[in-house]
PDB file of C-alpha atoms in Angstrom:
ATOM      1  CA  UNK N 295      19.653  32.054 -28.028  1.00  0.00           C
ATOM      2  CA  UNK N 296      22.055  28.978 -26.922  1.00  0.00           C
ATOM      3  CA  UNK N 297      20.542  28.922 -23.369  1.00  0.00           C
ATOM      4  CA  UNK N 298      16.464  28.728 -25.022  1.00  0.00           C
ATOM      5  CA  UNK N 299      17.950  25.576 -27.763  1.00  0.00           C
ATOM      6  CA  UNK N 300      19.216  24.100 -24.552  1.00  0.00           C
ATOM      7  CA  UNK N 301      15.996  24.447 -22.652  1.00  0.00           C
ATOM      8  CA  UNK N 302      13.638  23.256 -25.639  1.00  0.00           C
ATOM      9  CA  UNK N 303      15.419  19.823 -25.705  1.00  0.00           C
ATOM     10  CA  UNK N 304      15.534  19.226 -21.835  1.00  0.00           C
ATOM     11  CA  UNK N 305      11.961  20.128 -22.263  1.00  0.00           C
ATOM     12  CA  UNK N 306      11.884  17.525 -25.446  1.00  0.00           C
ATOM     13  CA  UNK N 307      13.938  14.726 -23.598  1.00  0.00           C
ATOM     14  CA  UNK N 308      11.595  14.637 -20.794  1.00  0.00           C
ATOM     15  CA  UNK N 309       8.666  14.578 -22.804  1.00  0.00           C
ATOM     16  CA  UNK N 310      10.312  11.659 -24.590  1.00  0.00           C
ATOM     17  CA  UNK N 311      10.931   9.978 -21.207  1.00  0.00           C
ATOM     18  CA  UNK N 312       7.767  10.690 -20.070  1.00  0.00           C
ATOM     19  CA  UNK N 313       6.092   9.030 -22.992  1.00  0.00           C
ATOM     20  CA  UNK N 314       7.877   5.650 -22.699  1.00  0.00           C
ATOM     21  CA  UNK N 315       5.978   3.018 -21.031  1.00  0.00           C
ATOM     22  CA  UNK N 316       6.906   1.136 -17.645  1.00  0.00           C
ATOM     23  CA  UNK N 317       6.530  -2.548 -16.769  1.00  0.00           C
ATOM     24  CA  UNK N 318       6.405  -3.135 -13.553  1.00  0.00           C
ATOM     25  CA  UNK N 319       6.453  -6.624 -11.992  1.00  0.00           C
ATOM     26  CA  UNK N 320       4.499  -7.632  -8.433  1.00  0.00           C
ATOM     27  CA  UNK N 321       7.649  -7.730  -5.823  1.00  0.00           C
ATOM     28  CA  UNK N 322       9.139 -11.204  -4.293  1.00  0.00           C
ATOM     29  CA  UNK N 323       7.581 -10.607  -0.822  1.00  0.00           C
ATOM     30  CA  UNK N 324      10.880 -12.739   0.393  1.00  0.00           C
ATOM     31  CA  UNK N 325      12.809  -9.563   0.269  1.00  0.00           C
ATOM     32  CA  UNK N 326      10.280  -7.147   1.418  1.00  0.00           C
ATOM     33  CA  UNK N 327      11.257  -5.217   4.345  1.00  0.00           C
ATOM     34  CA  UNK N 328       9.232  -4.062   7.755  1.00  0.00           C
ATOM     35  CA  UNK N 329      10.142  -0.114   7.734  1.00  0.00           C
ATOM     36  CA  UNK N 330       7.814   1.273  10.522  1.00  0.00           C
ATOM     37  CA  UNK N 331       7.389  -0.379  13.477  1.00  0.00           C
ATOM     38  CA  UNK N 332       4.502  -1.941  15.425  1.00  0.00           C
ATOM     39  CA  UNK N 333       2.876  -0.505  18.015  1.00  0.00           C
ATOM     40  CA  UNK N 334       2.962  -1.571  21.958  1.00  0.00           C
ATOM     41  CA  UNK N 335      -0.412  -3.382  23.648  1.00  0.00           C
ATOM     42  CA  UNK N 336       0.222   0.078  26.061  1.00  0.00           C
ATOM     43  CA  UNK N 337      -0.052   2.250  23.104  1.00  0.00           C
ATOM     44  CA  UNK N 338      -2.829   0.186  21.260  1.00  0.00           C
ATOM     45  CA  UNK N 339      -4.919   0.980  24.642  1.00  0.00           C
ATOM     46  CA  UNK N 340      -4.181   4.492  24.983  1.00  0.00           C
ATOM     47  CA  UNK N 341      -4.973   5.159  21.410  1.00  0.00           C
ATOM     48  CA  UNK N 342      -8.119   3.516  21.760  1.00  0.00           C
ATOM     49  CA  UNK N 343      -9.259   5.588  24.727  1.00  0.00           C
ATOM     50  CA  UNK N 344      -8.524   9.198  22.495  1.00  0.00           C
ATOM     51  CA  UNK N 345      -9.526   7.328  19.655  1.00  0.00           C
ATOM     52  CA  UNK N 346     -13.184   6.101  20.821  1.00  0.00           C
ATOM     53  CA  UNK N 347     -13.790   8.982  23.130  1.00  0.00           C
ATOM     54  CA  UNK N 348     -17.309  10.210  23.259  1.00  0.00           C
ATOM     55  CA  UNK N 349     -15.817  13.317  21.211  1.00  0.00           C
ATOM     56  CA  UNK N 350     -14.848  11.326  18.314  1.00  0.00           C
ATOM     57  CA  UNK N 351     -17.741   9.363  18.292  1.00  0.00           C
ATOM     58  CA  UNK N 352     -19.946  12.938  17.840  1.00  0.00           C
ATOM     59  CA  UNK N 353     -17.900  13.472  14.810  1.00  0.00           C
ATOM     60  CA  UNK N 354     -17.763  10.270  12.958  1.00  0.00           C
ATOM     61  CA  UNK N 355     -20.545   8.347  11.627  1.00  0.00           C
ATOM     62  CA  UNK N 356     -18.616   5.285  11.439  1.00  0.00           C
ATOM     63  CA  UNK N 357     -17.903   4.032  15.181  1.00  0.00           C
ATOM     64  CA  UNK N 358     -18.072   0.191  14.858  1.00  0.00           C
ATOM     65  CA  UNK N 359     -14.471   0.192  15.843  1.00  0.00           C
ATOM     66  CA  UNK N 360     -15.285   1.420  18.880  1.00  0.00           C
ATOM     67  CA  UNK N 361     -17.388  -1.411  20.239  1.00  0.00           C
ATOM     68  CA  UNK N 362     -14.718  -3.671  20.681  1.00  0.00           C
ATOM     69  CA  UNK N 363     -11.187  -3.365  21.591  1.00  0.00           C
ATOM     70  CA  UNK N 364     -10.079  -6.139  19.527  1.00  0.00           C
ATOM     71  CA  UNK N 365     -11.881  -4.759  16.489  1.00  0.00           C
ATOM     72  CA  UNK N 366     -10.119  -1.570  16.903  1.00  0.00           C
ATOM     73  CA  UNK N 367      -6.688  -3.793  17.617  1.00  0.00           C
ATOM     74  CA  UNK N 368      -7.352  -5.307  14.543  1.00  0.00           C
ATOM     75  CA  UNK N 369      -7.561  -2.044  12.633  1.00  0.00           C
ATOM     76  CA  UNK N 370      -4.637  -0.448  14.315  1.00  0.00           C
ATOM     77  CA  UNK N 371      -1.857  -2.901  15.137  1.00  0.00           C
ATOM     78  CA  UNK N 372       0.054  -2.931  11.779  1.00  0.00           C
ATOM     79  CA  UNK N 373       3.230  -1.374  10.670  1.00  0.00           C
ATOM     80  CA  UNK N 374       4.089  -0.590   7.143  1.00  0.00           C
ATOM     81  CA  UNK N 375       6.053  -2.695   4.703  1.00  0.00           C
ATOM     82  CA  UNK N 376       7.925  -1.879   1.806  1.00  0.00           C
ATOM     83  CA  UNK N 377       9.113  -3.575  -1.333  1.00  0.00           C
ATOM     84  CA  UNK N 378      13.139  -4.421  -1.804  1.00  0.00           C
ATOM     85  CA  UNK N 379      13.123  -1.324  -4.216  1.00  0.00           C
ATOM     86  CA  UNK N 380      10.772   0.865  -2.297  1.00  0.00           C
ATOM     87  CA  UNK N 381       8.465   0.944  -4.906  1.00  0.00           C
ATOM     88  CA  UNK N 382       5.557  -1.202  -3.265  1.00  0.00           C
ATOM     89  CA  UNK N 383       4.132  -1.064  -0.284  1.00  0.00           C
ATOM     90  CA  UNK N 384       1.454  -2.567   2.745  1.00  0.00           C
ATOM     91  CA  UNK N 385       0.515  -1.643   5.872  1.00  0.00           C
ATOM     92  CA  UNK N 386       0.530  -5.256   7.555  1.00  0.00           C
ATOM     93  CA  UNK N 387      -1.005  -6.908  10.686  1.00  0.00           C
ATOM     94  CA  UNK N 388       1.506  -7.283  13.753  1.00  0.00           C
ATOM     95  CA  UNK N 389       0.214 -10.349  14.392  1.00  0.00           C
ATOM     96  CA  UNK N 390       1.109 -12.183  11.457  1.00  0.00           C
ATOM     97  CA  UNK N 391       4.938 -13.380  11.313  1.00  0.00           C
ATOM     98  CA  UNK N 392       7.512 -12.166   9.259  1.00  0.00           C
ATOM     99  CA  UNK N 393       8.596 -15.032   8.044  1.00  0.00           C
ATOM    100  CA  UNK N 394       4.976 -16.028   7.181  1.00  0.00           C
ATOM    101  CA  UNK N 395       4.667 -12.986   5.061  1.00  0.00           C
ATOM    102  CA  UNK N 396       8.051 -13.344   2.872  1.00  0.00           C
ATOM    103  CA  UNK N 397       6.766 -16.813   2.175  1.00  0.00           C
ATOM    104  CA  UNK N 398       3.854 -15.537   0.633  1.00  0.00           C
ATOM    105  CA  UNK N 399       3.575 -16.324  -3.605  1.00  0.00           C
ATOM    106  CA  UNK N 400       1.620 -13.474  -5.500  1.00  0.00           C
ATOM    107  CA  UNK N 401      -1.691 -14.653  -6.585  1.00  0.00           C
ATOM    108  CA  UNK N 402      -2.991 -12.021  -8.455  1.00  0.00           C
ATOM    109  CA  UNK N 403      -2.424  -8.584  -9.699  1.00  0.00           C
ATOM    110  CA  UNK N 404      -5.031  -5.152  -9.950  1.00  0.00           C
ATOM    111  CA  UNK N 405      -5.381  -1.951 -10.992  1.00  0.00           C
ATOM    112  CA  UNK N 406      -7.740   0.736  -9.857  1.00  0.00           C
ATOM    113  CA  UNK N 407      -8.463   4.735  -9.425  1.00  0.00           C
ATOM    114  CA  UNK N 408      -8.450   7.209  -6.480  1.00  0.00           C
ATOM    115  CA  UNK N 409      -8.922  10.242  -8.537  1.00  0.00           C
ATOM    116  CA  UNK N 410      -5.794  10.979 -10.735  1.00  0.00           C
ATOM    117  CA  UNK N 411      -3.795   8.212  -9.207  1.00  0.00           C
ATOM    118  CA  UNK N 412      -3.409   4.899 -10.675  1.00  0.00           C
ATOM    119  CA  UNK N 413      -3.465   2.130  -7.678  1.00  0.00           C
ATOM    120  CA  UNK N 414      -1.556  -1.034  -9.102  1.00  0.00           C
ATOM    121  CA  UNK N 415      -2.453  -4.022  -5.887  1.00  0.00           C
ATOM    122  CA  UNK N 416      -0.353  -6.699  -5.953  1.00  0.00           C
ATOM    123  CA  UNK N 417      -2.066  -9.674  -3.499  1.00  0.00           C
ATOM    124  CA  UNK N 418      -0.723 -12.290  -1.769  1.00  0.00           C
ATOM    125  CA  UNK N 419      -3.563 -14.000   0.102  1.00  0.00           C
ATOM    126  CA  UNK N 420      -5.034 -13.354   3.723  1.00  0.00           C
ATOM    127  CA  UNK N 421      -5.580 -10.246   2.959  1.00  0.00           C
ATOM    128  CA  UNK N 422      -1.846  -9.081   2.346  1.00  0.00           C
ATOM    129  CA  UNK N 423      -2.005  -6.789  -0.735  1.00  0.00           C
ATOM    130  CA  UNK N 424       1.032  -4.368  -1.859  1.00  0.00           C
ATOM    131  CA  UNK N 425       0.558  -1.001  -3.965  1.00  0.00           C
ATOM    132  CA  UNK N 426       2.057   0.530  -6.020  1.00  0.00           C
ATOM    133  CA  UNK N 427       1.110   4.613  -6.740  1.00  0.00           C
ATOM    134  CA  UNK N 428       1.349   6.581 -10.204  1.00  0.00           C
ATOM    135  CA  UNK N 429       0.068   9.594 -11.928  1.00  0.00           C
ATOM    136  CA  UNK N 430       0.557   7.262 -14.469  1.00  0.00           C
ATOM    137  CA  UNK N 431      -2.035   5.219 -16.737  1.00  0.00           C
ATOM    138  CA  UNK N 432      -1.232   1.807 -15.151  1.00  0.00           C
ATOM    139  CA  UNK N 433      -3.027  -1.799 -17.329  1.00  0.00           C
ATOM    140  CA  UNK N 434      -2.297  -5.158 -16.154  1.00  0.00           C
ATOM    141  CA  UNK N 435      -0.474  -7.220 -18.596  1.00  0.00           C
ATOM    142  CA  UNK N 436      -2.335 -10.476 -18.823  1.00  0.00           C
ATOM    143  CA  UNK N 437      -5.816 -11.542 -17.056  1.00  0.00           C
ATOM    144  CA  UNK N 438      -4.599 -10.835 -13.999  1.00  0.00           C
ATOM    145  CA  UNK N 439      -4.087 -14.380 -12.372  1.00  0.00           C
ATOM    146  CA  UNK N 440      -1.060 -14.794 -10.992  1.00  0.00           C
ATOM    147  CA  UNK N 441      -1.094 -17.969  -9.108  1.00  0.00           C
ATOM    148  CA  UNK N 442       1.704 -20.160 -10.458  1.00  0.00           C
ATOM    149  CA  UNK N 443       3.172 -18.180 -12.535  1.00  0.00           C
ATOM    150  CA  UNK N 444       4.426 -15.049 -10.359  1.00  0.00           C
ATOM    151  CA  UNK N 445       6.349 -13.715 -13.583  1.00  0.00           C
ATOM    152  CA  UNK N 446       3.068 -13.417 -15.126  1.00  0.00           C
ATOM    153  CA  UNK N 447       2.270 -10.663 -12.677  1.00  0.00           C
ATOM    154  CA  UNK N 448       3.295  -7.742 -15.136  1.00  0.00           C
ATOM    155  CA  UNK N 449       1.649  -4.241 -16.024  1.00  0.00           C
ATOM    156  CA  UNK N 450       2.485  -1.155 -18.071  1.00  0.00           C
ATOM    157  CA  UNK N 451       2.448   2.270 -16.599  1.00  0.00           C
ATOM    158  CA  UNK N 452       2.849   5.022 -19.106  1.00  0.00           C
TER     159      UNK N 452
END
């Protein structure tokens, strides 16, 4: 009898917790971190080869890649990027500098859906964007616009 009390209010609590909303603000790219890393010209090359085979090309519609090894370069030379707190993250061109990323402001914040999942984007210009991914129901705080006032970029998650 003691043990079933016990498990209705861990059941309770974490409907409680569940039920509390979440604001979440669009991460200082300053302290964002590189965590995977980039890949070498050699293995941009080789990849490209397997990738843009005449097998793959049977199987995909979608081949425009394949024309051009610096549209495929394009595609494939990033490495992913993560958020002080882990929470965000961006897969990122190599060829854009690290320091030119942290120095990026926030100019606007996003949400969308891919099926259950709630997609908060974060963007910083040149087409840097960080996510953020929740079962949760995720609304931006605000219009939206972010330029100038990066504390404005807020939303709730619950």
């Amino acid at each position: 009898m003691k043990s079933s009390a016990i498990a209705c209010l861990l059941v309770l609590a974490s409907a409680a917790a569940d039920s509390s909303a979440e604001t979440l603000s669009c991460p200082s790219l300053a302290t964002a971190v590189q965590v995977g890393s980039c890949p070498s010209e050699a293995e941009l090359k080789y990849t490209f080869t397997g990738y843009c085979s005449d097998n793959r090309r049977m199987y995909e519609q979608s081949t425009s890649v394949c024309t051009d090894y610096q549209a495929y370069r394009k595609l494939k030379n990033v490495a992913q990027w993560e958020s002080a707190d882990g929470a965000f993250s961006a897969y990122l061109s190599c060829d854009l500098a690290a320091e030119t990323i942290k120095a990026m402001p926030v100019t606007r914040i996003a949400t969308s859906k891919q099926g259950k999942v709630s997609l908060l984007t974060c963007s910083y210009g040149e087409g840097v964007s960080f996510s953020y991914r929740s079962r949760q129901q995720c609304t931006v705080t605000g219009k939206g616009d972010c330029a100038g006032q990066p504390a404005a970029c807020q939303a709730s998650c619950d």
